[in-house]
Coordinates of C-alpha atoms in Angstrom, one line a residue:
M1 CA 13.6 50.5 -7.0
I2 CA 11.8 53.7 -7.6
E3 CA 13.6 56.5 -9.2
K4 CA 14.3 59.5 -7.0
D5 CA 12.8 62.0 -9.6
K6 CA 11.7 61.0 -13.0
A7 CA 12.9 63.3 -15.9
L8 CA 9.6 64.5 -16.9
R9 CA 8.6 67.5 -14.9
A10 CA 4.9 67.7 -13.9
D11 CA 4.3 71.4 -14.1
E12 CA 0.7 71.0 -15.2
V13 CA -1.1 67.9 -14.1
D14 CA -4.6 66.8 -13.3
V15 CA -4.0 65.2 -9.9
V16 CA -1.4 66.0 -7.1
L17 CA -0.8 63.4 -4.5
I18 CA 1.0 64.8 -1.5
G19 CA 2.6 62.1 0.6
A20 CA 3.9 58.6 -0.5
G21 CA 2.1 56.4 1.9
I22 CA -0.7 53.8 1.5
M23 CA -3.4 56.4 1.2
S24 CA -1.9 58.1 -1.9
A25 CA -0.7 54.7 -3.4
T26 CA -4.3 53.4 -3.1
L27 CA -5.9 56.7 -4.5
G28 CA -3.3 56.8 -7.4
M29 CA -3.9 53.1 -8.4
M30 CA -7.6 53.6 -8.3
L31 CA -7.6 56.8 -10.4
K32 CA -5.3 55.3 -13.1
E33 CA -7.7 52.3 -13.4
L34 CA -10.7 54.6 -13.6
E35 CA -9.2 57.3 -15.8
P36 CA -6.0 55.9 -17.4
G37 CA -5.3 59.2 -19.2
L38 CA -4.9 61.2 -16.0
R39 CA -1.7 63.0 -15.3
I40 CA -0.6 62.4 -11.7
A41 CA 2.3 63.9 -9.7
V42 CA 3.3 62.5 -6.4
F43 CA 5.5 64.5 -4.0
E44 CA 7.1 62.9 -1.0
R45 CA 9.4 64.9 1.4
L46 CA 11.6 61.8 2.1
D47 CA 13.8 59.9 -0.2
V48 CA 11.6 56.8 -0.3
A49 CA 8.0 55.8 -0.3
A50 CA 6.1 54.6 3.0
A51 CA 8.9 55.7 5.2
E52 CA 6.5 57.2 7.8
S53 CA 3.2 55.8 9.2
S54 CA 2.9 53.0 6.5
D55 CA 6.2 51.6 7.3
A56 CA 6.1 48.1 9.1
W57 CA 8.1 49.3 12.0
N58 CA 6.2 52.4 12.4
N59 CA 2.6 51.2 11.8
A60 CA 1.0 50.6 15.3
G61 CA -1.3 47.8 14.0
T62 CA -1.2 45.6 10.9
G63 CA -4.2 43.8 9.4
H64 CA -6.7 45.5 11.4
S65 CA -10.1 43.6 10.8
A66 CA -11.6 44.1 14.4
F67 CA -11.1 40.4 15.2
C68 CA -9.0 41.2 18.3
E69 CA -9.0 44.9 18.9
L70 CA -11.1 45.4 22.0
N71 CA -11.4 49.2 21.7
Y72 CA -13.6 48.7 18.6
T73 CA -16.3 46.9 20.8
P74 CA -17.1 49.1 23.9
E75 CA -19.4 48.0 26.6
R76 CA -22.6 50.2 26.8
A77 CA -24.0 51.4 30.1
D78 CA -26.5 48.6 30.1
G79 CA -23.7 46.0 29.8
T80 CA -24.4 45.1 26.2
I81 CA -21.6 45.3 23.6
E82 CA -21.5 47.7 20.8
T83 CA -20.5 46.0 17.6
A84 CA -21.3 48.4 14.9
K85 CA -17.8 49.9 14.5
A86 CA -16.1 46.3 14.6
V87 CA -18.6 45.3 11.8
T88 CA -17.7 48.3 9.7
I89 CA -13.9 47.8 10.1
A90 CA -14.2 43.9 9.4
E91 CA -16.2 44.7 6.3
S92 CA -13.7 47.4 5.1
F93 CA -10.8 44.9 5.4
E94 CA -12.5 42.5 3.3
V95 CA -12.9 45.4 0.6
S96 CA -9.3 46.1 0.9
K97 CA -8.4 42.3 0.2
Q98 CA -10.6 42.5 -2.8
F99 CA -8.8 45.5 -4.3
W100 CA -5.3 43.8 -3.5
S101 CA -6.6 40.6 -5.1
F102 CA -7.6 42.5 -8.2
L103 CA -4.1 44.2 -8.3
I104 CA -2.4 41.0 -8.2
E105 CA -4.5 39.4 -10.8
Q106 CA -3.8 42.3 -13.1
G107 CA -0.1 41.8 -12.4
H108 CA 0.1 45.3 -10.9
I109 CA 1.7 44.2 -7.6
K110 CA 4.1 41.3 -6.6
L111 CA 3.3 38.0 -5.1
P112 CA 1.3 38.0 -2.0
E113 CA 4.0 36.7 0.3
H114 CA 5.7 40.0 0.0
F115 CA 3.1 41.8 2.0
I116 CA 0.4 39.5 3.6
Q117 CA 0.5 36.4 5.7
S118 CA -2.1 34.3 7.8
I119 CA -1.6 34.9 11.4
P120 CA -4.2 34.2 14.2
H121 CA -5.8 37.2 15.7
M122 CA -6.4 36.8 19.6
S123 CA -7.8 38.8 22.4
F124 CA -6.5 38.0 25.9
V125 CA -7.9 39.3 29.2
W126 CA -7.7 38.4 32.9
G127 CA -10.0 39.2 36.0
D128 CA -13.6 38.5 36.5
G129 CA -14.9 41.6 34.8
N130 CA -12.8 41.6 31.8
V131 CA -13.5 37.9 31.3
E132 CA -17.2 38.5 31.3
F133 CA -16.6 41.5 28.9
L134 CA -14.8 39.2 26.5
R135 CA -17.5 36.4 26.7
K136 CA -20.3 38.9 25.9
R137 CA -18.1 40.3 23.1
H138 CA -17.6 36.9 21.5
Q139 CA -21.5 36.1 21.8
A140 CA -22.2 39.6 20.2
L141 CA -19.7 39.4 17.3
T142 CA -20.4 35.7 16.4
Q143 CA -24.1 36.8 15.5
C144 CA -22.5 38.4 12.5
H145 CA -21.1 36.1 9.8
L146 CA -18.1 38.4 9.5
F147 CA -16.8 36.9 12.6
Q148 CA -18.0 33.2 12.0
G149 CA -15.2 30.9 13.1
M150 CA -14.1 33.0 16.2
E151 CA -13.4 30.6 19.2
Y152 CA -13.7 31.3 22.8
S153 CA -11.9 29.6 25.7
E154 CA -11.2 29.9 29.6
D155 CA -9.5 26.6 29.4
C156 CA -5.7 27.0 30.4
E157 CA -4.6 24.0 28.3
Q158 CA -6.3 25.4 25.2
L159 CA -4.9 28.8 25.8
T160 CA -1.4 27.3 26.3
E161 CA -1.8 25.6 22.9
W162 CA -2.9 28.9 21.3
M163 CA -0.3 31.2 22.8
P164 CA 2.5 29.4 24.9
L165 CA 4.5 32.5 25.8
V166 CA 1.5 34.1 27.2
M167 CA 0.6 31.2 29.4
K168 CA 3.8 29.9 30.4
G169 CA 4.7 30.8 34.1
R170 CA 1.3 32.5 34.7
D171 CA -0.5 32.0 38.0
L172 CA -2.9 29.2 37.3
L173 CA -5.4 30.7 39.8
Q174 CA -5.7 33.7 37.6
K175 CA -9.1 33.8 35.8
V176 CA -8.2 34.3 32.0
A177 CA -10.0 34.1 28.8
A178 CA -9.1 34.5 25.0
T179 CA -10.8 34.6 21.6
R180 CA -9.0 33.2 18.5
M181 CA -9.7 33.9 14.7
E182 CA -7.7 31.8 12.4
L183 CA -8.7 34.3 9.7
G184 CA -6.4 37.1 10.9
T185 CA -3.5 38.5 8.8
D186 CA -0.3 40.3 9.2
V187 CA 0.1 43.0 6.4
N188 CA 3.3 44.8 5.8
F189 CA 1.8 48.1 4.5
G190 CA 5.3 49.4 3.8
A191 CA 6.0 46.6 1.2
L192 CA 2.5 46.9 -0.2
T193 CA 2.9 50.7 -0.7
R194 CA 6.2 50.4 -2.3
C195 CA 4.9 47.8 -4.8
M196 CA 2.0 50.1 -5.8
F197 CA 4.3 53.1 -6.3
E198 CA 6.6 50.9 -8.4
Q199 CA 3.6 50.0 -10.7
L200 CA 2.4 53.8 -10.8
G201 CA 6.0 54.9 -11.6
R202 CA 5.8 52.6 -14.8
M203 CA 2.3 54.1 -15.9
E204 CA 2.3 56.8 -18.5
G205 CA 1.4 60.2 -17.3
V206 CA 2.6 59.5 -13.6
T207 CA 5.6 61.3 -12.1
L208 CA 7.0 60.4 -8.8
H209 CA 9.2 63.0 -6.9
F210 CA 11.0 62.2 -3.8
G211 CA 12.9 64.5 -1.6
Q212 CA 10.3 67.2 -2.5
E213 CA 8.4 69.2 0.0
V214 CA 5.2 71.0 -0.7
R215 CA 5.5 74.3 1.1
K216 CA 2.5 76.3 0.0
L217 CA -0.7 75.8 -1.9
R218 CA -3.5 78.0 -2.9
Q219 CA -6.5 77.8 -5.2
E220 CA -6.5 80.2 -8.2
E221 CA -9.4 81.9 -10.0
D222 CA -9.8 79.1 -12.5
M223 CA -10.3 76.8 -9.4
R224 CA -7.0 74.8 -10.1
W225 CA -4.4 74.6 -7.3
R226 CA -0.9 76.2 -7.4
L227 CA 1.6 74.4 -5.2
K228 CA 5.2 75.7 -4.4
I229 CA 7.5 72.7 -3.8
K230 CA 11.1 72.9 -2.5
N231 CA 13.9 70.2 -3.3
R232 CA 15.1 69.4 0.2
E233 CA 18.6 68.5 -1.0
T234 CA 19.3 71.2 -3.5
G235 CA 16.9 74.0 -2.3
E236 CA 15.5 74.2 -5.8
K237 CA 12.0 75.4 -5.9
R238 CA 9.2 74.8 -8.4
K239 CA 5.7 75.3 -9.1
V240 CA 2.9 72.8 -10.1
R241 CA -0.7 73.3 -10.9
G242 CA -3.3 70.6 -10.6
S243 CA -7.1 70.3 -10.8
F244 CA -7.5 68.0 -7.8
V245 CA -5.0 67.7 -4.8
F246 CA -5.0 65.0 -2.2
I247 CA -3.1 65.6 1.1
G248 CA -2.3 62.1 2.3
A249 CA 0.9 63.0 4.3
G250 CA 0.0 61.4 7.6
G251 CA 0.9 63.7 10.5
G252 CA 1.8 66.3 7.9
S253 CA -1.7 66.5 6.4
L254 CA -2.9 69.0 9.2
P255 CA -0.3 71.7 8.5
L256 CA -1.0 71.6 4.6
L257 CA -4.7 71.6 5.2
L258 CA -4.5 74.8 7.3
K259 CA -2.4 76.3 4.6
S260 CA -5.0 75.5 1.9
G261 CA -7.3 78.1 3.3
I262 CA -10.5 76.0 2.7
P263 CA -13.3 76.9 4.9
E264 CA -13.9 73.2 5.8
G265 CA -10.4 73.0 7.3
E266 CA -11.2 75.7 9.9
G267 CA -11.2 74.8 13.5
F268 CA -9.1 71.4 12.9
G269 CA -6.2 70.8 15.2
G270 CA -4.0 67.9 16.0
F271 CA -2.7 66.2 19.1
P272 CA 0.5 64.2 18.4
V273 CA 1.2 60.9 20.1
S274 CA 4.5 59.1 19.7
G275 CA 5.2 55.5 20.1
Q276 CA 7.9 52.9 21.1
W277 CA 8.1 49.1 20.8
L278 CA 10.0 46.4 22.7
K279 CA 11.5 44.2 20.0
C280 CA 12.5 40.7 20.7
T281 CA 16.1 40.0 19.7
N282 CA 16.1 36.1 20.9
P283 CA 15.2 33.8 17.9
A284 CA 14.3 31.1 20.1
V285 CA 11.6 33.3 21.8
I286 CA 10.2 34.5 18.5
E287 CA 9.6 31.1 17.3
Q288 CA 7.5 30.2 20.1
H289 CA 4.8 32.8 19.4
H290 CA 2.7 32.8 16.3
A291 CA -0.2 35.2 16.9
K292 CA -1.2 38.8 17.4
V293 CA -2.5 38.9 21.0
Y294 CA -4.3 42.0 21.9
G295 CA -5.3 43.2 25.4
K296 CA -7.3 46.0 27.0
A297 CA -5.9 49.4 26.8
S298 CA -5.3 51.3 30.1
V299 CA -7.9 53.8 31.2
G300 CA -7.4 57.2 29.6
S301 CA -4.8 55.7 27.0
P302 CA -5.2 56.4 23.3
P303 CA -6.5 53.4 21.1
M304 CA -3.0 53.3 19.4
S305 CA -1.7 52.2 22.8
V306 CA -3.7 49.0 23.1
P307 CA -0.9 46.6 24.3
H308 CA -0.3 43.7 22.0
L309 CA 2.3 40.8 21.7
D310 CA 2.6 40.9 17.8
T311 CA 4.1 38.5 15.4
R312 CA 5.1 40.3 12.1
F313 CA 6.8 39.5 8.9
I314 CA 9.1 42.2 8.0
N315 CA 11.5 42.0 4.9
G316 CA 11.0 38.2 4.8
K317 CA 11.9 37.8 8.5
R318 CA 9.7 36.7 11.5
E319 CA 9.6 39.4 14.2
L320 CA 8.1 39.8 17.6
L321 CA 7.1 43.1 19.1
F322 CA 5.4 44.2 22.3
G323 CA 3.8 47.6 22.9
P324 CA 3.3 50.3 21.8
Y325 CA 4.4 52.4 24.6
A326 CA 2.9 55.8 24.0
G327 CA 4.6 59.1 24.5
F328 CA 4.3 62.8 23.6
T329 CA 6.2 65.0 21.3
T330 CA 5.5 68.2 19.6
K331 CA 6.5 66.5 16.2
F332 CA 3.6 65.6 13.7
L333 CA 6.0 63.2 11.7
K334 CA 8.8 61.0 12.8
N335 CA 11.0 62.8 10.7
G336 CA 9.4 66.1 11.4
S337 CA 10.1 69.3 13.4
F338 CA 9.6 70.0 17.0
F339 CA 7.9 73.2 15.9
D340 CA 5.2 71.2 14.2
L341 CA 2.5 71.5 17.0
P342 CA 3.1 75.1 18.0
L343 CA 3.2 76.1 14.1
S344 CA -0.2 74.5 13.8
L345 CA -1.9 76.8 16.3
K346 CA -4.1 79.4 14.4
V347 CA -6.8 81.8 15.4
N348 CA -9.6 79.5 14.3
N349 CA -8.4 76.3 16.0
L350 CA -6.9 77.7 19.2
H351 CA -10.3 77.4 21.2
P352 CA -11.0 73.9 20.0
M353 CA -7.5 72.7 20.9
L354 CA -7.5 74.3 24.2
A355 CA -10.9 72.9 25.1
A356 CA -10.1 69.4 24.0
G357 CA -6.9 69.8 26.0
V358 CA -8.9 70.6 29.2
R359 CA -11.2 67.7 28.6
N360 CA -8.5 65.2 28.2
L361 CA -6.2 65.9 31.0
P362 CA -6.2 62.2 32.1
L363 CA -4.7 61.4 28.6
T364 CA -2.0 64.1 29.1
Q365 CA -1.2 62.6 32.5
Y366 CA -1.1 59.2 31.0
L367 CA 1.3 60.1 28.3
I368 CA 3.6 61.9 30.8
N369 CA 3.7 58.8 32.8
Q370 CA 4.6 56.7 29.6
V371 CA 7.4 59.0 28.8
R372 CA 8.8 58.8 32.3
Q373 CA 8.7 54.9 32.3
S374 CA 12.0 53.2 33.2
P375 CA 13.2 50.2 31.3
D376 CA 12.3 48.0 34.2
E377 CA 8.8 49.4 34.1
R378 CA 8.5 48.6 30.4
V379 CA 9.5 45.1 31.1
E380 CA 6.8 44.7 33.8
A381 CA 4.2 45.7 31.3
L382 CA 5.5 43.1 29.0
R383 CA 5.3 40.4 31.7
E384 CA 1.5 40.9 32.0
Y385 CA 1.6 39.2 28.5
Y386 CA 4.7 37.1 28.7
P387 CA 5.4 36.3 32.4
E388 CA 8.8 34.8 31.8
A389 CA 10.3 37.7 29.6
R390 CA 13.9 38.5 30.3
P391 CA 15.1 42.1 29.6
E392 CA 18.1 40.8 27.8
D393 CA 15.9 39.4 25.0
W394 CA 14.3 42.8 24.2
Q395 CA 15.5 46.2 22.9
L396 CA 13.6 49.5 22.6
E397 CA 12.7 50.7 19.1
I398 CA 11.0 54.0 18.2
A399 CA 7.8 53.5 16.4
G400 CA 5.8 56.1 14.3
Q401 CA 4.0 59.3 15.0
R402 CA 0.2 59.7 15.1
V403 CA -1.8 62.8 15.0
Q404 CA -5.2 62.5 16.6
V405 CA -7.7 64.9 15.1
I406 CA -9.1 67.8 17.2
K407 CA -12.3 69.4 15.8
K408 CA -14.7 72.2 16.7
D409 CA -17.8 70.9 18.7
P410 CA -20.7 73.2 19.4
E411 CA -21.2 71.9 22.8
H412 CA -17.8 71.2 24.3
G413 CA -15.7 73.7 22.2
G414 CA -13.4 71.0 20.9
V415 CA -13.3 67.2 20.9
L416 CA -10.5 64.7 20.3
E417 CA -11.2 62.1 17.7
F418 CA -9.5 58.8 17.5
G419 CA -10.5 57.7 14.1
T420 CA -9.7 58.8 10.4
E421 CA -11.5 61.7 8.9
I422 CA -11.6 63.1 5.4
V423 CA -11.8 67.0 5.0
S424 CA -12.7 68.1 1.6
G425 CA -13.6 71.4 0.0
A426 CA -17.1 72.2 -1.2
D427 CA -16.1 72.0 -4.9
G428 CA -14.3 68.5 -4.4
S429 CA -11.0 69.9 -5.7
L430 CA -9.0 69.2 -2.4
A431 CA -9.3 66.4 0.2
A432 CA -7.1 65.9 3.2
L433 CA -7.0 62.7 5.4
L434 CA -6.6 63.1 9.1
G435 CA -6.1 60.8 12.0
A436 CA -4.8 57.5 12.6
S437 CA -6.5 54.0 13.5
P438 CA -7.6 51.9 11.8
G439 CA -6.1 53.8 8.8
A440 CA -4.1 51.5 6.5
S441 CA -6.2 48.5 6.7
T442 CA -9.2 50.3 5.6
A443 CA -7.5 52.5 3.1
V444 CA -9.6 51.2 0.1
S445 CA -12.9 52.0 1.8
I446 CA -11.6 55.5 2.9
M447 CA -10.4 56.3 -0.8
L448 CA -14.0 55.0 -2.1
N449 CA -15.5 57.5 0.2
L450 CA -13.2 60.2 -1.2
L451 CA -14.1 59.5 -4.7
H452 CA -17.8 59.7 -3.9
R453 CA -17.2 63.1 -2.1
C454 CA -14.8 64.6 -4.7
F455 CA -15.9 63.1 -7.9
P456 CA -19.7 62.7 -7.6
D457 CA -20.5 63.1 -11.2
K458 CA -17.8 60.7 -12.6
V459 CA -18.9 58.1 -9.9
K460 CA -22.4 58.1 -11.4
T461 CA -21.3 57.2 -14.9
E462 CA -21.5 53.6 -16.3
A463 CA -17.7 53.6 -17.1
W464 CA -16.7 54.3 -13.4
Q465 CA -19.4 52.0 -12.0
S466 CA -18.4 49.1 -14.2
K467 CA -14.6 49.6 -13.2
M468 CA -15.3 49.9 -9.6
K469 CA -17.1 46.6 -9.6
Q470 CA -14.3 45.0 -11.3
M471 CA -11.9 46.4 -8.7
I472 CA -14.1 45.6 -5.8
P473 CA -16.7 42.9 -6.8
S474 CA -18.8 43.7 -3.6
Y475 CA -19.0 47.4 -4.6
G476 CA -22.6 48.7 -3.9
Q477 CA -23.4 45.7 -1.6
S478 CA -23.2 45.0 2.0
L479 CA -21.0 42.0 3.1
A480 CA -22.3 42.4 6.5
Q481 CA -25.8 41.7 5.3
N482 CA -25.0 39.0 2.6
A483 CA -23.3 35.9 4.0
E484 CA -23.1 34.1 0.7
L485 CA -21.6 37.2 -1.1
L486 CA -19.0 37.2 1.8
R487 CA -18.2 33.5 1.5
G488 CA -17.5 33.5 -2.2
L489 CA -15.5 36.6 -2.3
R490 CA -13.5 35.5 0.9
A491 CA -12.6 32.2 -0.8
W492 CA -11.5 34.2 -3.8
T493 CA -9.4 36.6 -1.8
S494 CA -8.0 33.9 0.2
E495 CA -6.8 32.0 -2.7
V496 CA -5.3 34.8 -4.5
L497 CA -3.5 36.2 -1.4
G498 CA -2.5 32.8 -0.1
L499 CA -4.4 33.0 3.1
E500 CA -6.2 30.7 5.4
N501 CA -10.0 30.6 4.7
V502 CA -12.9 29.8 7.1
V503 CA -15.8 28.4 5.1
L504 CA -19.0 29.9 6.0
E505 CA -22.3 27.9 6.2
Q506 CA -24.4 28.7 3.1
P507 CA -27.7 30.5 3.8
E508 CA -30.8 29.1 2.6
E509 CA -31.5 31.6 -0.2
S510 CA -28.7 32.0 -2.7
D511 CA -27.6 35.4 -3.9
T512 CA -27.2 35.6 -7.7
S513 CA -25.4 38.9 -8.0
D514 CA -22.5 39.3 -10.3
A515 CA -20.1 39.7 -7.3
S516 CA -21.4 36.7 -5.7
N517 CA -21.0 34.7 -8.8
R518 CA -17.5 36.0 -9.4
G519 CA -16.5 35.1 -5.8
M520 CA -18.1 31.6 -6.2
A521 CA -16.3 31.0 -9.5
K522 CA -12.9 32.0 -8.1
S523 CA -13.4 29.7 -5.1

């Protein structure tokens, strides 16, 4: 159990991490490996780590690796499939697995069964047009060795074997198709985050402060940042100074970025999207499904609303969820305030937000319709993926908040973004992470990008380069362009994490890099 507030008060520190989620945990672990002498202070407004977006019940998707998420592979106007984003995300997830494997081998986090499990990832569609899309998607993705082993089928018997709940009771005349990737995983990012913070809390020079809210921050003449922090329980206030500040507070990042006053943050706004799940309460039903089955999102819906019938492992228990159902609220955090959205409106972001709002009226209408859904309508949506679903076997659960990024655009005034974005000051002394999907699954790659942007001189040093290659053996190389490197490292991470492994065919020319050799030795 992490202490609520360690006795040492961090009034003068090197690094301040705002928010105790997966991003801050990942960055904190990386920085302590790269610079063990750093003084790091972590401030979280809630009483525990990973209680917002990183929590298993709040996270809209676990183990994103682009195997089954159809929104990562849009169809171009000429009918071909765009795979670049899917390849990037798949490679990023492999990078995350390397870092987690390193932490386990170093004894920094607990055994893998606490946070990661093998689970097939499937895409499921119906109708002629969608079946053709999925067939072309499968053909396009399997050209890349990151997706080798992905199966495709339109055969009802085969699909019934893969996902009995989805096929039982379905109209046999309905044209359906699915892809299946055995290499998929379920990741409990809440458990992973708490493991990392427990380790950070044991490290010299790291202080963890829960129930503490950062209210103000400004840069002083010496380029250090002064933060004003309030104890939410006692009302006590304190000041902390740090050379580098990371704002990784999920939906709460935008207000703090705006308070920082850095020019790079001007014009950014946020559009909050809430979510709900249907959670299965019948153990007999839960045991019949062992997969993450993703479908196609409704026209105009945000990516976080891609429907999926999702097996998860939470607190050692197998769970089954369907959703998420989207909604709208003015809160930026699940435990936030209804004034979050109106208070985020500033002179420099009002125009981009209004412009983005006008351009996304179908999304607004979609969210309104989602909020107005009746229980029967939610069950009808579930029955598209589980035809024999009974209302009494499911209960409604509130999911987490997402704040989609709105940014200035010279052509349209403002655009709504559905990815993640790092906003950093010109001097590299402050960085904020905005956005949502794919988020947690690609946290390691996102933090690597942050290190390059905010610590460019340090990254070039031999000490940092050497350590980064220890933490991430593929660092500086492309897994998407090197099949043998992927084969070796995937075998290593699968062994360390206790996961299924798909053996890739060896290419004709062998790679002799240190990373490849390490992966081969581990396998």
